[in-house]
mmCIF file of C-alpha atoms in Angstrom:
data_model
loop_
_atom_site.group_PDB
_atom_site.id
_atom_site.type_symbol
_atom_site.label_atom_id
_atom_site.label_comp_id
_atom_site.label_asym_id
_atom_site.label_seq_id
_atom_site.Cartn_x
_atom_site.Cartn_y
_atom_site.Cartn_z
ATOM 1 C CA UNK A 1 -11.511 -35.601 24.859
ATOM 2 C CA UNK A 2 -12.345 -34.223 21.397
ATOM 3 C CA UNK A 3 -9.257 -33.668 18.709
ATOM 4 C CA UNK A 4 -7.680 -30.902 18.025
ATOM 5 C CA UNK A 5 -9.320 -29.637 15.172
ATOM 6 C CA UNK A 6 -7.080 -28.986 11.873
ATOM 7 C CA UNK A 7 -6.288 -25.513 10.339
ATOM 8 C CA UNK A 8 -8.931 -24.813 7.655
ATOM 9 C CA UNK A 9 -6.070 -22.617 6.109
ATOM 10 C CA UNK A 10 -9.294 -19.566 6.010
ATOM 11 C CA UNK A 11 -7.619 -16.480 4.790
ATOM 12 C CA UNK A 12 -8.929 -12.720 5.768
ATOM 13 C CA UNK A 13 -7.716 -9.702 4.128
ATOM 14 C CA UNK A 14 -7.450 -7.736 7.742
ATOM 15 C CA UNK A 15 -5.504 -11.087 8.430
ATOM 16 C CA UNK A 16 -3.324 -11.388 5.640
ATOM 17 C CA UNK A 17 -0.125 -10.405 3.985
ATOM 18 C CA UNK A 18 0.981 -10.915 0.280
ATOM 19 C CA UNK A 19 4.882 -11.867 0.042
ATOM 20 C CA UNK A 20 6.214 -11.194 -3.210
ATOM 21 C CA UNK A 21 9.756 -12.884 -3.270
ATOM 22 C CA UNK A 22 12.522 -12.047 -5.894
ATOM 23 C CA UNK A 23 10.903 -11.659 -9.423
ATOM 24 C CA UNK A 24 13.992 -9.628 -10.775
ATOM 25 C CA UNK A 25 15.960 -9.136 -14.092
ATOM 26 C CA UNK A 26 18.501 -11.867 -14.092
ATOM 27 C CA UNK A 27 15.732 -14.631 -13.289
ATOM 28 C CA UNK A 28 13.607 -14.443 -16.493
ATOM 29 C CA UNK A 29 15.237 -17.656 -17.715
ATOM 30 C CA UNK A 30 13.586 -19.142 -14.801
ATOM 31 C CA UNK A 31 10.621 -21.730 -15.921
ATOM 32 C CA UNK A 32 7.255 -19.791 -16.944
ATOM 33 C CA UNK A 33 8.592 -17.009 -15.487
ATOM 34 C CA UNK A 34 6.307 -13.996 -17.564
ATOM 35 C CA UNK A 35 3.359 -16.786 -16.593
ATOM 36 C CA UNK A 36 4.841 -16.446 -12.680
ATOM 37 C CA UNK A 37 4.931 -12.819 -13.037
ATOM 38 C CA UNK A 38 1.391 -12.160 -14.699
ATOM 39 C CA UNK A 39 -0.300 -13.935 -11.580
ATOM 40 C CA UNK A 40 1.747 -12.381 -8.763
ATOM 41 C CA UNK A 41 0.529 -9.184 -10.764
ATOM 42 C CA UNK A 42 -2.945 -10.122 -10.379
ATOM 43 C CA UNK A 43 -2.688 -11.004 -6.502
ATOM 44 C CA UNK A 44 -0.558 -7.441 -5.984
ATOM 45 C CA UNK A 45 -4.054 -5.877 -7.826
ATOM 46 C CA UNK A 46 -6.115 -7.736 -5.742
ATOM 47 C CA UNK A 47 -4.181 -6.737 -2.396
ATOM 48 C CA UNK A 48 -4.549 -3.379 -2.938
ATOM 49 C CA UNK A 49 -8.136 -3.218 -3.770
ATOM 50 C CA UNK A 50 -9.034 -5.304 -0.807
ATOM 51 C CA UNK A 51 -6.619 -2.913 1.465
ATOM 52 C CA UNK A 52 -3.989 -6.017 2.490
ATOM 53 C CA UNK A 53 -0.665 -5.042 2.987
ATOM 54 C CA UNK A 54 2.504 -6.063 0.366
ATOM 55 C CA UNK A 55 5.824 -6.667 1.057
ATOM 56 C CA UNK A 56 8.607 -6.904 -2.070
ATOM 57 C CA UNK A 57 12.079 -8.392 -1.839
ATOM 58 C CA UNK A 58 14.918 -8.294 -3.909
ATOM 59 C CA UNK A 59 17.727 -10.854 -4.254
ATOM 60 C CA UNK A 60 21.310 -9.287 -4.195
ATOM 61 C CA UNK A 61 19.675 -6.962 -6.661
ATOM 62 C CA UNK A 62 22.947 -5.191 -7.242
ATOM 63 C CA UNK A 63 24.339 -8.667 -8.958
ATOM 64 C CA UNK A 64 20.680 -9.783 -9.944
ATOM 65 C CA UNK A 65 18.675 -6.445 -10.964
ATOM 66 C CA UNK A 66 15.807 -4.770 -10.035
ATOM 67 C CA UNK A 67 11.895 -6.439 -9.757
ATOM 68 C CA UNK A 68 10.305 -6.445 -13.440
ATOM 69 C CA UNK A 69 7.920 -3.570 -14.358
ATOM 70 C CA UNK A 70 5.611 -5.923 -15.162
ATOM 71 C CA UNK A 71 4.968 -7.304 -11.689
ATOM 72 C CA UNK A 72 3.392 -3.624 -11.297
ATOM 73 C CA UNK A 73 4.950 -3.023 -8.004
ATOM 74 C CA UNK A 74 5.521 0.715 -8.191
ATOM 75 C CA UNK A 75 4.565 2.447 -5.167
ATOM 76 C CA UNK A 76 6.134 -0.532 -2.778
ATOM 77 C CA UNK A 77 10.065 -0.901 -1.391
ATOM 78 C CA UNK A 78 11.934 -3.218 -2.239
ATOM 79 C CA UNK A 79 13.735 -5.111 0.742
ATOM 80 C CA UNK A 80 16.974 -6.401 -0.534
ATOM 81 C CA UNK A 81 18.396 -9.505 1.145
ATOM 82 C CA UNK A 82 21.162 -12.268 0.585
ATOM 83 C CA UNK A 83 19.421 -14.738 2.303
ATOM 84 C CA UNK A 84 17.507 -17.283 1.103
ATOM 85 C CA UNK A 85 14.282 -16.148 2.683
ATOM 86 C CA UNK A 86 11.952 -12.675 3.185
ATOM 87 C CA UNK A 87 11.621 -13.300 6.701
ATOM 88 C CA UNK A 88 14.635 -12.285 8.432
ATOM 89 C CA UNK A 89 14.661 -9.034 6.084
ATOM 90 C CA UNK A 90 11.292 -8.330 7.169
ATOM 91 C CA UNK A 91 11.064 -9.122 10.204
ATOM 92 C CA UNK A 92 10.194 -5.510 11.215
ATOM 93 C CA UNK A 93 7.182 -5.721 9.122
ATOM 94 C CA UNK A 94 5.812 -9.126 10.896
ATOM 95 C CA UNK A 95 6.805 -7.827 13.933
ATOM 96 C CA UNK A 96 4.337 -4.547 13.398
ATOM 97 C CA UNK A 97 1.019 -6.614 12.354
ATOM 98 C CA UNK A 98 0.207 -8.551 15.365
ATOM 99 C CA UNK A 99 -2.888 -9.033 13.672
ATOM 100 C CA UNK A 100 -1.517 -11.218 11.198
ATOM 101 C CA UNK A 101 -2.201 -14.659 10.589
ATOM 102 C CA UNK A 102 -1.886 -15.685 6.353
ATOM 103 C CA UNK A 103 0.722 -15.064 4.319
ATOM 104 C CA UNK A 104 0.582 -15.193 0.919
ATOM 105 C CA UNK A 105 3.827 -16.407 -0.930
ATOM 106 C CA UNK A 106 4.233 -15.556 -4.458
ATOM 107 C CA UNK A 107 7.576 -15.524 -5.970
ATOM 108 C CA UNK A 108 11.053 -17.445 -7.129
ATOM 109 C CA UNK A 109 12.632 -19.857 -6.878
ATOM 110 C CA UNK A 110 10.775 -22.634 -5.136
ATOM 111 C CA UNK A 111 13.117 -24.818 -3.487
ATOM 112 C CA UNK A 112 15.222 -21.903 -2.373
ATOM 113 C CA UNK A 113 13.829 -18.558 -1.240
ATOM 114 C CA UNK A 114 9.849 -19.501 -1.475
ATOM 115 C CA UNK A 115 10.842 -23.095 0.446
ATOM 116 C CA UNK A 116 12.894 -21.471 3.416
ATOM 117 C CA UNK A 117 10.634 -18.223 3.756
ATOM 118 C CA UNK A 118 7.943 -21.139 3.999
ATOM 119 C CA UNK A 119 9.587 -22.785 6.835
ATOM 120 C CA UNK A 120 10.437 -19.725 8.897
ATOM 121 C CA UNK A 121 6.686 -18.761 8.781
ATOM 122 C CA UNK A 122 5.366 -21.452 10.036
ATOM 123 C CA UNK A 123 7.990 -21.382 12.756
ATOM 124 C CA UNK A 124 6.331 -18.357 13.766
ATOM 125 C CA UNK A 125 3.083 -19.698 13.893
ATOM 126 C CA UNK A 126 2.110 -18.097 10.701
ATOM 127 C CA UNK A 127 -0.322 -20.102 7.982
ATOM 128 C CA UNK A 128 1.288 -20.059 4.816
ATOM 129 C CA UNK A 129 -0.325 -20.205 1.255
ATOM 130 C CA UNK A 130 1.930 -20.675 -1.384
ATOM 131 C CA UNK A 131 0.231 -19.158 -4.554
ATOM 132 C CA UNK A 132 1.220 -22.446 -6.843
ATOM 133 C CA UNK A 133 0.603 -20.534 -10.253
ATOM 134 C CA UNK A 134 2.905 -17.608 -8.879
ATOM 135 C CA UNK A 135 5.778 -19.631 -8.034
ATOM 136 C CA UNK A 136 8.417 -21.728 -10.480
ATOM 137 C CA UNK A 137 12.109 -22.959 -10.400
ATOM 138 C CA UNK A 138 14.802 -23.591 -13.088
ATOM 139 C CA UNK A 139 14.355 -27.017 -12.746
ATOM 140 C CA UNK A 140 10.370 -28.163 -12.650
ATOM 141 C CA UNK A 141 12.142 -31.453 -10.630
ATOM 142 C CA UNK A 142 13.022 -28.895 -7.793
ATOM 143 C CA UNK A 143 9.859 -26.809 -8.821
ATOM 144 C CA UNK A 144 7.709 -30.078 -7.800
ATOM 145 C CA UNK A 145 9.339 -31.807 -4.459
ATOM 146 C CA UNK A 146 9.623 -28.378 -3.289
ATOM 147 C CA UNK A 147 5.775 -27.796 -3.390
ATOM 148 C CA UNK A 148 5.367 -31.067 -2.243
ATOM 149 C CA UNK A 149 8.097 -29.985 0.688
ATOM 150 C CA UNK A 150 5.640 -27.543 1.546
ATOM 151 C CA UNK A 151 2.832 -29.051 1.765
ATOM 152 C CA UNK A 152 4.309 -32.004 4.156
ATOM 153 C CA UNK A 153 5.376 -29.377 7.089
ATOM 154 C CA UNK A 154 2.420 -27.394 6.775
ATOM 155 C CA UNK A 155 1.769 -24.966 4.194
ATOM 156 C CA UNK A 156 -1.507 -24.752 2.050
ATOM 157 C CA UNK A 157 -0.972 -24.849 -1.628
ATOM 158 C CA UNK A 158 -3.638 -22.844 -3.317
ATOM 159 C CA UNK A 159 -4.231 -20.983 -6.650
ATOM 160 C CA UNK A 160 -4.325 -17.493 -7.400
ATOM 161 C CA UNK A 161 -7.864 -17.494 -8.047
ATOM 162 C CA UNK A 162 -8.874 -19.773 -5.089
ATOM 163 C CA UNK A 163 -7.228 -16.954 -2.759
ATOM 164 C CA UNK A 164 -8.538 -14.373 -4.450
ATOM 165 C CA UNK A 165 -12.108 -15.623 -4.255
ATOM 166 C CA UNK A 166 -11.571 -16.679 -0.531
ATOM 167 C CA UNK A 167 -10.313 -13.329 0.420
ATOM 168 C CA UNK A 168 -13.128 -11.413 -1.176
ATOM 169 C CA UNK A 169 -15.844 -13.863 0.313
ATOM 170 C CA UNK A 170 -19.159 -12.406 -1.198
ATOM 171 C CA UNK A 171 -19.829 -11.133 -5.233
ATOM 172 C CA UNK A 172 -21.850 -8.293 -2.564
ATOM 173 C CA UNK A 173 -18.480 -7.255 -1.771
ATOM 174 C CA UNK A 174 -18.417 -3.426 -3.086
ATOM 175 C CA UNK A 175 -15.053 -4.162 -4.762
ATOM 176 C CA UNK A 176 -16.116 -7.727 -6.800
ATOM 177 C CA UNK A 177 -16.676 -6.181 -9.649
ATOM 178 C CA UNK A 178 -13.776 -4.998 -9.858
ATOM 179 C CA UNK A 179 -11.941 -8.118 -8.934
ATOM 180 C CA UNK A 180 -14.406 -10.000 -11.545
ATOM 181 C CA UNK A 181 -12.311 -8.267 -13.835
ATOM 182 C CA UNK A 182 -8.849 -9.252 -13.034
ATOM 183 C CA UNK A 183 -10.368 -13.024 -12.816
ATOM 184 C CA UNK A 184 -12.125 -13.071 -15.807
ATOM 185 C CA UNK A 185 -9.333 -14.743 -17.853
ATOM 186 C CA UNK A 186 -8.253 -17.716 -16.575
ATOM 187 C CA UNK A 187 -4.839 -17.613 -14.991
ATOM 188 C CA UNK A 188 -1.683 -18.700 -17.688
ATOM 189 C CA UNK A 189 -0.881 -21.987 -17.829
ATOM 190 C CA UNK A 190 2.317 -22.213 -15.630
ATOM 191 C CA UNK A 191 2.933 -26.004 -16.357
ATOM 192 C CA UNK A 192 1.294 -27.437 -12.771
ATOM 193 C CA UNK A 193 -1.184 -30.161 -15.245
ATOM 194 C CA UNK A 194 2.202 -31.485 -16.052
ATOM 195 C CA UNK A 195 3.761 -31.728 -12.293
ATOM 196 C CA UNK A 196 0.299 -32.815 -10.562
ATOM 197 C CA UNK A 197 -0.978 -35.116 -13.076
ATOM 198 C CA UNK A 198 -1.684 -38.737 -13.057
ATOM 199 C CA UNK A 199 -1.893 -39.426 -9.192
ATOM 200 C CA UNK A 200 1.603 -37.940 -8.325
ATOM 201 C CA UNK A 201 2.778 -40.087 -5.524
ATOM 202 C CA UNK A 202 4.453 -37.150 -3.683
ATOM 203 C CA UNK A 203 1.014 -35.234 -2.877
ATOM 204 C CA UNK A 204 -1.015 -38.366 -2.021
#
């Protein structure tokens, strides 16, 4: 009898959702977080050219503020929530698309709202794709065994440009152009050289 075969982690954007978790006010002391920001911007741009639905939370915003304008999120709700993860205050959303099959996780903080939101997806049979340049921690410690968290139960760590190009698929696509020119600086250096460099033993 032939093995199962593995999740190729392929992402669609009639498939696919973009998460955008917590990127408010009283977090910009947060590690890299304009770098974190500038990213999630550019994978809210490309969601909305390619037509695939967003969905924006907000942490206690009352205590921690409102999402920054430069995330670019006008035009979407934000969902506020206490706990730490989007899917129980979304729910209804999921619940709607039963269609979906990616979500794309952009946001803060990684061992707490991006980690748990993580794990409840993929409880729910969901593939998850945790946009590495898009997410950071306080602490790059908790920032690192967090992604590698991830990656153990499940999830597929990718870039922002590695999704982007995946959910596109073809530079025939009438809206590459376009997209070229979101992509055609690189992404900001978000400190990930430092946290995956020199063989790190917790992604072998």
């Amino acid at each position: 009898m032939a093995a199962a075969r593995p999740s190729l982690g392929r992402v669609l954007p009639e498939s696919s959702i973009l998460f955008l978790c917590d990127m408010q006010e009283k977090f910009r002391h947060i590690a890299y977080f304009p770098q974190i920001v500038s990213v999630a911007a550019r994978m809210l741009k490309v969601a909305r050219l390619l037509e695939v639905p967003a969905v924006l939370t907000e942490q206690y915003p009352e205590g921690l503020g409102p999402t920054v304008p430069e995330l670019g999120a006008e035009g979407l709700r934000p969902v506020a929530k206490t706990c730490f993860s989007m899917v129980p205050a979304v729910q209804r959303e999921l619940d709607t698309r039963p269609q979906l099959r990616s979500v794309l996780l952009c946001g803060i903080e990684t061992q707490a709202c991006i980690l748990n939101t993580t794990l409840d997806l993929l409880d729910r049979g969901l593939q998850v794709h945790v946009v590495v340049d898009a997410c950071s921690s306080r602490s790059q410690v908790d920032r690192l065994v967090a992604l590698a968290r991830m990656r153990q139960s499940g999830a597929f760590l990718s870039t922002s440009e590695g999704l982007i190009l995946q959910l596109v698929g073809d530079a025939a696509h009438p809206q590459f152009k376009e997209i070229q020119k979101i992509i055609k600086e690189p992404a900001p250096d978000s400190g990930l050289l430092g946290l995956f460099q020199g063989q790190n033993p917790l992604f072998r």
